[in-house]
Short mmCIF file of C-alpha atoms in Angstrom, two decimals:
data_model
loop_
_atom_site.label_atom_id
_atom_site.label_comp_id
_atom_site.label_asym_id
_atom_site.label_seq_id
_atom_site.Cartn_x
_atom_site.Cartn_y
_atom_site.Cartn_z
CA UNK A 1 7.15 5.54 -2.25
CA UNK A 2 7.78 5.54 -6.11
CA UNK A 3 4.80 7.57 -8.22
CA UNK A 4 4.78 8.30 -11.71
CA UNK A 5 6.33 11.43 -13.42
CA UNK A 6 4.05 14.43 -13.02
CA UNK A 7 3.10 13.43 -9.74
CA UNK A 8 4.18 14.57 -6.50
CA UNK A 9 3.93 14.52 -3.19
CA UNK A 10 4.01 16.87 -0.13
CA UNK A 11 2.43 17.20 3.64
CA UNK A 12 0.20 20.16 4.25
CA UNK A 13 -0.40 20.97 7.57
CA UNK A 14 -4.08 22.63 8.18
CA UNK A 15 -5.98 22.86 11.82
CA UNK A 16 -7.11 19.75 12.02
CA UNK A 17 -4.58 17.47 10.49
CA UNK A 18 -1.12 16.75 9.16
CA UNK A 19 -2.23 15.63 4.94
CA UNK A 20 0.07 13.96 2.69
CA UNK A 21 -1.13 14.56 -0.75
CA UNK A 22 -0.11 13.36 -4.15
CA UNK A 23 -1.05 16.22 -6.89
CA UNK A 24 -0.28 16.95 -10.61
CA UNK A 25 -1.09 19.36 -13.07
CA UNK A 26 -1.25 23.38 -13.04
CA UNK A 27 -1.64 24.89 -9.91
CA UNK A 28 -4.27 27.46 -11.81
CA UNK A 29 -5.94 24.64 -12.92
CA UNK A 30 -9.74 23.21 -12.61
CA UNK A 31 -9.33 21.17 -8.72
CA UNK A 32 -9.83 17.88 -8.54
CA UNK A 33 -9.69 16.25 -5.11
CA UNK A 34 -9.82 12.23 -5.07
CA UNK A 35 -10.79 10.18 -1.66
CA UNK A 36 -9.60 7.17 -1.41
CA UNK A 37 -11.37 4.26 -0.04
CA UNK A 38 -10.87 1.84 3.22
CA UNK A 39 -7.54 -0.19 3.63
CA UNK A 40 -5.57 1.92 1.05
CA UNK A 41 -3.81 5.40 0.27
CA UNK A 42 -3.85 8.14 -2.21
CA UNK A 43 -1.05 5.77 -4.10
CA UNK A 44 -4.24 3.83 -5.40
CA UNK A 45 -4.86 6.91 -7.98
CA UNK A 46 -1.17 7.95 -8.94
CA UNK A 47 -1.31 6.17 -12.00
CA UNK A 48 -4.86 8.20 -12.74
CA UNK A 49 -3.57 11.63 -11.76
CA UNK A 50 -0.62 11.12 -14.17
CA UNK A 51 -2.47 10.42 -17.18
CA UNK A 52 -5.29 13.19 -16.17
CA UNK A 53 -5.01 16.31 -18.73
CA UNK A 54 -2.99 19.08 -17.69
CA UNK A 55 -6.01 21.53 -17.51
CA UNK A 56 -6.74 19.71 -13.92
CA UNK A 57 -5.39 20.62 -10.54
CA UNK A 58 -5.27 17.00 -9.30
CA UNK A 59 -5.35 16.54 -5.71
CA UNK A 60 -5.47 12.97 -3.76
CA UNK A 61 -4.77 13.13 0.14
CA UNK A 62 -4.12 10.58 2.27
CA UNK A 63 -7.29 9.98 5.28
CA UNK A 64 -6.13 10.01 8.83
CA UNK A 65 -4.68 6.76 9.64
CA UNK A 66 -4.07 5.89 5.68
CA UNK A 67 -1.01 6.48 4.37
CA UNK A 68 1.77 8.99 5.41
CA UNK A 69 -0.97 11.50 6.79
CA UNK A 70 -1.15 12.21 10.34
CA UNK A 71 -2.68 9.17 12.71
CA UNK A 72 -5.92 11.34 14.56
CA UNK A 73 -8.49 8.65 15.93
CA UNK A 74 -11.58 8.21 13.81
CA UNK A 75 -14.86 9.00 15.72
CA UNK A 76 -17.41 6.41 13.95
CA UNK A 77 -20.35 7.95 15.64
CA UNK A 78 -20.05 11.19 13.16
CA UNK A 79 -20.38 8.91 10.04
CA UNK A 80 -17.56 9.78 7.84
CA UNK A 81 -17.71 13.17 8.83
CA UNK A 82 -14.09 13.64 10.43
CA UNK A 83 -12.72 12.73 6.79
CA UNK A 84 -14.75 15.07 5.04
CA UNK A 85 -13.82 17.67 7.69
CA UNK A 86 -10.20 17.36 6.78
CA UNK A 87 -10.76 17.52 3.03
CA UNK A 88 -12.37 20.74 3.63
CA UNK A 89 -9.77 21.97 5.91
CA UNK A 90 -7.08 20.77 3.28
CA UNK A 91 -8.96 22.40 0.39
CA UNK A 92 -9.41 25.78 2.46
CA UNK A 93 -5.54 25.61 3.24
CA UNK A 94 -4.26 25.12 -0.12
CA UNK A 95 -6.88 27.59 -1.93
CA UNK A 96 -9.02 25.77 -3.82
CA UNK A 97 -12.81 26.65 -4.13
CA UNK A 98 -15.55 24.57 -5.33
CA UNK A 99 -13.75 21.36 -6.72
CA UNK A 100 -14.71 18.42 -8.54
CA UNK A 101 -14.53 15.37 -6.05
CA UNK A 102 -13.38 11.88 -7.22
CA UNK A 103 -14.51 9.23 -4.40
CA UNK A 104 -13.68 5.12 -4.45
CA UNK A 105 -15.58 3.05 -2.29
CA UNK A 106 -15.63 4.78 1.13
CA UNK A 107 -14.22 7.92 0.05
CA UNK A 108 -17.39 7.96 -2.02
CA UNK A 109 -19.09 8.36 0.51
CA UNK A 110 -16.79 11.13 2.05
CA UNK A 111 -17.48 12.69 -1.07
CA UNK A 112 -21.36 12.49 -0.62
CA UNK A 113 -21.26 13.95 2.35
CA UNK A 114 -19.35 16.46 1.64
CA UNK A 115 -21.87 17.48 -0.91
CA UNK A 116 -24.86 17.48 1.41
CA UNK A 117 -23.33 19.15 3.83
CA UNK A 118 -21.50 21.38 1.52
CA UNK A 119 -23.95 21.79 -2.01
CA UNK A 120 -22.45 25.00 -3.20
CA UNK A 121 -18.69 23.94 -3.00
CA UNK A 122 -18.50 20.72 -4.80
CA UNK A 123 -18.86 21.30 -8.63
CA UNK A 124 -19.26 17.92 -9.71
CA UNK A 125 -19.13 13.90 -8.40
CA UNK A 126 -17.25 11.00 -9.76
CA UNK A 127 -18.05 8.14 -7.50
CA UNK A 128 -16.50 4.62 -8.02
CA UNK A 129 -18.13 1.48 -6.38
CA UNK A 130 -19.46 4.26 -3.66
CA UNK A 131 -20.46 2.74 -0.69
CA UNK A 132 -24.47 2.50 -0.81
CA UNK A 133 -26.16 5.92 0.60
CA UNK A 134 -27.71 3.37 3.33
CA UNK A 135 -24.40 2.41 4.85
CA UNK A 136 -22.39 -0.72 4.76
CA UNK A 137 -24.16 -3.64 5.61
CA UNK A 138 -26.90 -5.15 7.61
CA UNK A 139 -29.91 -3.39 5.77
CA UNK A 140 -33.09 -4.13 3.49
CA UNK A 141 -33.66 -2.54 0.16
CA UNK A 142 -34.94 0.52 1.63
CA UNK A 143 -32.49 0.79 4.45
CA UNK A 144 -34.53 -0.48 7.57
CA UNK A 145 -31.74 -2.21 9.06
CA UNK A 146 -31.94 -5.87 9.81
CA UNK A 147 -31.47 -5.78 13.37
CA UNK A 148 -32.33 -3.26 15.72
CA UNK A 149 -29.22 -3.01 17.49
CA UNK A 150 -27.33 -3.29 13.51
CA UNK A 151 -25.82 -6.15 14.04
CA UNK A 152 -23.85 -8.04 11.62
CA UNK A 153 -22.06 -4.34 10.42
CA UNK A 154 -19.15 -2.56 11.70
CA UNK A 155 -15.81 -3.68 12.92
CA UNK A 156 -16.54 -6.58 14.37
CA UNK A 157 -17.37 -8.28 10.71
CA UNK A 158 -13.44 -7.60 9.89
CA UNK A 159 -11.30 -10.77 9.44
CA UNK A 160 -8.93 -11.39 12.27
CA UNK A 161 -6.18 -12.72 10.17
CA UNK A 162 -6.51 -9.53 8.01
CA UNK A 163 -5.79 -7.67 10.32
CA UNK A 164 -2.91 -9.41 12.10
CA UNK A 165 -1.77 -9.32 9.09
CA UNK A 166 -1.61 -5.64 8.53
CA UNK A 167 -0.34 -5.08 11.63
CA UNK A 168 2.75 -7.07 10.99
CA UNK A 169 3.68 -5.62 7.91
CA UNK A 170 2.75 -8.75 5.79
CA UNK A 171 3.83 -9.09 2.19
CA UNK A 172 3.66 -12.27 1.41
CA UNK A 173 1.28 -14.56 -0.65
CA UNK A 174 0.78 -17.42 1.82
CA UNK A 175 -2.62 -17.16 3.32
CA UNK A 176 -5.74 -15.90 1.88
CA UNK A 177 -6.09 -13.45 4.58
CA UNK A 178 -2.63 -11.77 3.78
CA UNK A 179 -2.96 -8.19 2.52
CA UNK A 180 -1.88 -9.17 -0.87
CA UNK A 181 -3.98 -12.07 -1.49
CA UNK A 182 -7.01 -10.14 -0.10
CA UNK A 183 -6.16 -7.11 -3.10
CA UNK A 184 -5.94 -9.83 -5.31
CA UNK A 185 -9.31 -11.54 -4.54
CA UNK A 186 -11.63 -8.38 -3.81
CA UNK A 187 -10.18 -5.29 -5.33
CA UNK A 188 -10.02 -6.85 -8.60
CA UNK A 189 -11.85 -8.67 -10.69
CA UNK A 190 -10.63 -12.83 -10.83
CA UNK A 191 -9.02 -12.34 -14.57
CA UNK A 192 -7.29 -9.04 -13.51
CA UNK A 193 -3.04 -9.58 -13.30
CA UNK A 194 -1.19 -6.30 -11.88
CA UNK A 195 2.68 -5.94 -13.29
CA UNK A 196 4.75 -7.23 -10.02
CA UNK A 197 5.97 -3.89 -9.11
CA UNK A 198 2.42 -1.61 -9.33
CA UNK A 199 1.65 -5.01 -7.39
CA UNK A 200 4.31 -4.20 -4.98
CA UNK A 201 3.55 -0.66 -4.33
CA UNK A 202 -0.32 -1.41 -4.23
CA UNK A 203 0.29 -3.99 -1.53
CA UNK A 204 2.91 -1.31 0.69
CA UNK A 205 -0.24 1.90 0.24
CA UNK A 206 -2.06 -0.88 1.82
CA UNK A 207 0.24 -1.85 4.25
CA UNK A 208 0.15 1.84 5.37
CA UNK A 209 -3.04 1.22 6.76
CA UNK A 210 -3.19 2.23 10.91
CA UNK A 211 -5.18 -0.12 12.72
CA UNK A 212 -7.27 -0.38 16.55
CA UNK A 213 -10.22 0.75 17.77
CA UNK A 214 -10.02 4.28 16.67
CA UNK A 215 -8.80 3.12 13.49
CA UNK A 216 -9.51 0.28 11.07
CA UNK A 217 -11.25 -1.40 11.49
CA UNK A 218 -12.55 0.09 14.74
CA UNK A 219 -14.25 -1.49 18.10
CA UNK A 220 -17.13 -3.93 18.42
CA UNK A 221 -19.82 -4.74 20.28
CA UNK A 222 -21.02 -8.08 21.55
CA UNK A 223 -24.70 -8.51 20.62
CA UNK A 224 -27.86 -11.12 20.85
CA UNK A 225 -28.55 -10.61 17.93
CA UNK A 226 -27.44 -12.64 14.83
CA UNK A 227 -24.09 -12.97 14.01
CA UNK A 228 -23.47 -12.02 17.56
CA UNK A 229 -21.80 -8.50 16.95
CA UNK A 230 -22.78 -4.86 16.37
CA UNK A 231 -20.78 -1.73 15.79
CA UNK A 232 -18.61 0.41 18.68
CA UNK A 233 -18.25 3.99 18.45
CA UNK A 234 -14.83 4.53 16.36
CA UNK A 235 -12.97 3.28 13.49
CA UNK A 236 -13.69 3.71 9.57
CA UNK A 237 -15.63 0.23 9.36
CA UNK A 238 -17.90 1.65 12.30
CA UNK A 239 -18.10 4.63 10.62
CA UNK A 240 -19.42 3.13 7.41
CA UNK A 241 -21.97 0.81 9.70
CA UNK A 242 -25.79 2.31 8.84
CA UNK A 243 -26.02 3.07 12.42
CA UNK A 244 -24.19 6.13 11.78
CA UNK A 245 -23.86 6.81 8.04
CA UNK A 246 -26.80 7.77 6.15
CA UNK A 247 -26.07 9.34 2.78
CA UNK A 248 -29.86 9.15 1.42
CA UNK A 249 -30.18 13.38 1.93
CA UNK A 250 -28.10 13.42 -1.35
CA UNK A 251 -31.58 13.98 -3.00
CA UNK A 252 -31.92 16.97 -1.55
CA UNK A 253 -29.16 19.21 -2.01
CA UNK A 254 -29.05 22.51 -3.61
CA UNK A 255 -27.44 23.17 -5.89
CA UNK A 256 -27.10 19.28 -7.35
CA UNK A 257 -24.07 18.80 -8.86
CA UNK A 258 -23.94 16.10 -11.68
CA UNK A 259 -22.99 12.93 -10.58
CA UNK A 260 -20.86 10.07 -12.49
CA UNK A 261 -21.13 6.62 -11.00
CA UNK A 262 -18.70 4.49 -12.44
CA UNK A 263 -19.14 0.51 -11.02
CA UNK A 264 -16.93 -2.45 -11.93
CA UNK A 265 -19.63 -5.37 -13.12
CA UNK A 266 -17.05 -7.80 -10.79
CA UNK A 267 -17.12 -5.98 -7.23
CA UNK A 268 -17.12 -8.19 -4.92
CA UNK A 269 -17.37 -5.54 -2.03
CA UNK A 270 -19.61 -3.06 -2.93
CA UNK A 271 -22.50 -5.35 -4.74
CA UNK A 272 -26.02 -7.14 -4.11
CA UNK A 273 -23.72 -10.08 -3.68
CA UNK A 274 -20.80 -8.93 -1.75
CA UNK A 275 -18.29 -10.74 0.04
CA UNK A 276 -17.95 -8.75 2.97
CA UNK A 277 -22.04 -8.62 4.04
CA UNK A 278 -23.24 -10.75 6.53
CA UNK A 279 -26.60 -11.58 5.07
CA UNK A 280 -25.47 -12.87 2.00
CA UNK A 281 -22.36 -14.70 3.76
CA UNK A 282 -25.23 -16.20 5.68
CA UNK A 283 -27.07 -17.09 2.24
CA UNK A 284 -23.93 -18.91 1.25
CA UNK A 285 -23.62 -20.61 4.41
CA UNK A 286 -20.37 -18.88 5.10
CA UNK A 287 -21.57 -17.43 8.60
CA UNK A 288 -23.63 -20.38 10.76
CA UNK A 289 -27.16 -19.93 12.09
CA UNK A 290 -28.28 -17.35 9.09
CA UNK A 291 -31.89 -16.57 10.24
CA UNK A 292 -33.09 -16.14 6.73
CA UNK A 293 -34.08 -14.30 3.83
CA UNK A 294 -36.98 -12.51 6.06
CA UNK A 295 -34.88 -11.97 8.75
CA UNK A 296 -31.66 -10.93 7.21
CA UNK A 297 -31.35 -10.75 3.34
CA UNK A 298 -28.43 -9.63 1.96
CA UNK A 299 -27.94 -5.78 1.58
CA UNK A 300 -28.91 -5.21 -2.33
CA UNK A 301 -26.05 -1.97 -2.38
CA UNK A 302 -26.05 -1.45 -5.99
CA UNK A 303 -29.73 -1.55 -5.69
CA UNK A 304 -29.87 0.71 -3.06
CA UNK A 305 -27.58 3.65 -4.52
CA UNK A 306 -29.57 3.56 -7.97
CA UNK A 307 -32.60 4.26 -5.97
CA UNK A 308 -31.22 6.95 -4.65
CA UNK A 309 -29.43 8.42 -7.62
CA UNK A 310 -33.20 7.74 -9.60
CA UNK A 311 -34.51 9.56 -6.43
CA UNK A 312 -31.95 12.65 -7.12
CA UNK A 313 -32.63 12.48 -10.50
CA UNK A 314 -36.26 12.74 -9.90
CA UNK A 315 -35.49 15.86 -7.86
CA UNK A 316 -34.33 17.67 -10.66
CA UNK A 317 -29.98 16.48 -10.08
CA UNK A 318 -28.83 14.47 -13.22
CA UNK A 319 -26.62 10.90 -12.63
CA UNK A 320 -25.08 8.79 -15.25
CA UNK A 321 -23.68 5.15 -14.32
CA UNK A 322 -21.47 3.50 -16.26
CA UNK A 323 -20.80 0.12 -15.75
CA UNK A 324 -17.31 -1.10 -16.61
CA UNK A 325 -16.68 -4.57 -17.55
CA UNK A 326 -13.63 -6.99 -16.76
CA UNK A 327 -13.19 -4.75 -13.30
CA UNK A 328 -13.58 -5.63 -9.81
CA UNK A 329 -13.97 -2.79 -7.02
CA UNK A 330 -11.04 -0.49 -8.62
CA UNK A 331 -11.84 -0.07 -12.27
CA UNK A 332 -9.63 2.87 -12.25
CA UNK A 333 -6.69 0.32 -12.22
CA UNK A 334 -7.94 -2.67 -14.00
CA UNK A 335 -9.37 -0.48 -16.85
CA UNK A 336 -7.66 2.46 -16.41
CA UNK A 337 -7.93 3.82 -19.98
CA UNK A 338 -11.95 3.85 -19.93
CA UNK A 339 -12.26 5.08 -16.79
CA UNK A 340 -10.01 7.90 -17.35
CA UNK A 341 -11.93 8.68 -20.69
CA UNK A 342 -15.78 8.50 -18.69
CA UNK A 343 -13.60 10.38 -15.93
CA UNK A 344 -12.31 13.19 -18.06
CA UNK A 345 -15.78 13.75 -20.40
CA UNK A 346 -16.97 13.80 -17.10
CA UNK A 347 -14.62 17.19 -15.50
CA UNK A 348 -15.09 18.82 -19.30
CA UNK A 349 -18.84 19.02 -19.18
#
């Protein structure tokens, strides 16, 4: 794996887990720990960790089952918790106290839980395209879910292909299910062109992706309810079903750390309208035998998380989204520079 100078990389072992991390900066400087999200690797922020100022102790692990770090099955039932377990076990191993968190899409929500379940260790929170507080998928505005049993979220919503694909070690651009056409289509935005190399390396991180039923995208469960499947008890895509993650106690933490949301205007994952959400696939007659707006709307996520964040604000916590245009669901790659600007301001206040 090639990174950029002033990063680099190590495994620390800790009593829970074997971690690759990339890091950069001074080691006596202000910690910064960044979470990566599903079907990808700390490589997703080298590029942001070696333009970060020097003042920062920058620190992006590798999940279990992402990356180099150690495979340890994923128990979905604990809703992100086993990843935010680690982190803490990494941070505790390597010295660090209180650090600013950087989370993208599901390590967002790592990130959000480790705040409410840790308020007085996290000293600020940069989420980008954050999975919504009310889980992934499958829920109404104010996160009553759709069906009683959840169907229509978890594993069992992941693309066959996709994963086949993964599992083979795919590289190639001849399918729209192959790992590289899938970066192309829904972690960036449609205008967005990578250089073929950061391309290259992108597509490998996500290659390094461990997959199964304790793994991604998990287990499923056949259901009567529309589409037909509901969420089993392990993998990350269970773990992010709103059967088991609920993030909405982020209101009530004490202390409240600031919060930066930082959104691409072109996600096609995380979004009112996303791609990967059975209700509005149904809408869009993409999944057969949609029961209907009243039955099953599509989840409104960005809705959803500004709720909460107004909610948080409202509780005395102060949130600031900034909506970056020409990005997809990784605006720290498509517009690196402004992110790292709204990023840093961020860390200095």
């Amino acid at each position: 794996m090639t990174v950029p100078d002033g990063v680099s990389s190590r495994t620390v072992s800790t009593d829970r887990l074997e971690t690759h991390l990339l890091e950069s900066g001074a080691e006596d400087g202000d910690p910064v720990v960044f979470v990566h999200g599903n079907a990808s690797s700390s490589r997703f922020y080298a590029e942001l960790l070696a333009d970060l100022p020097e003042e920062y102790r920058a620190i992006a692990p590798d999940l279990r089952g992402y990356g180099r770090s150690e495979r340890r099955p994923i128990d979905a039932t604990r809703g992100l918790r086993d990843f935010g377990e680690d982190i803490r076990a990494l941070v505790t191993e390597l010295g660090i106290q209180r650090p600013a968190l950087v989370g993208w899409s599901t390590g967002g929500g790592v990130a959000m839980r480790y705040a409410i379940e840790h308020p007085k260790e996290v000293a600020s929170l940069a989420l980008l395209n954050p999975v919504s507080p009310y889980g992934y998928g499958g829920t109404r505005r104010d996160g009553t879910p759709c069906q009683p049993d959840y169907a229509g979220t978890g594993a069992g919503m992941a693309n066959e292909e996709f994963i086949e694909r993964l599992e083979a070690g795919d590289r190639s651009a001849d399918s729209d299910a192959s790992p590289r056409n899938v970066m192309r289509s829904f972690y960036l935005a449609p205008e967005t062109e990578l250089d073929p190399d950061i391309e290259d390396t992108y597509v490998d991180a996500l290659l390094d992706t461990e997959t199964g039923d304790d793994y991604y995208p998990g287990d499923a469960t056949p259901s009567e309810n529309w589409p037909g499947v509901a969420p089993g008890e392990g993998g990350t895509n269970n773990a992010l079903s709103p059967k088991y993650l609920d993030l909405t106690g982020i209101d009530e933490v004490n202390p409240k750390p600031p919060i930066l949301w930082i959104r691409g205007a072109e996600d096609r994952i995380v979004s009112d309208t996303s791609f990967f959400d059975a209700g509005y696939l149904g809408k869009i007659g993409e999944l057969p035998d949609w029961p209907g707006e009243d039955e099953y709307p599509p989840q409104p996520m960005v809705s959803q998380t500004r709720d909460v964040f107004e909610a948080y604000a409202d509780a005395g916590g102060a949130y600031e989204e900034v909506v970056v245009k020409e990005a997809g669901h990784s605006p720290h790659i498509e517009q690196h520079d402004e992110v790292l600007s709204a990023l840093t301001v961020h860390l200095d206040g």
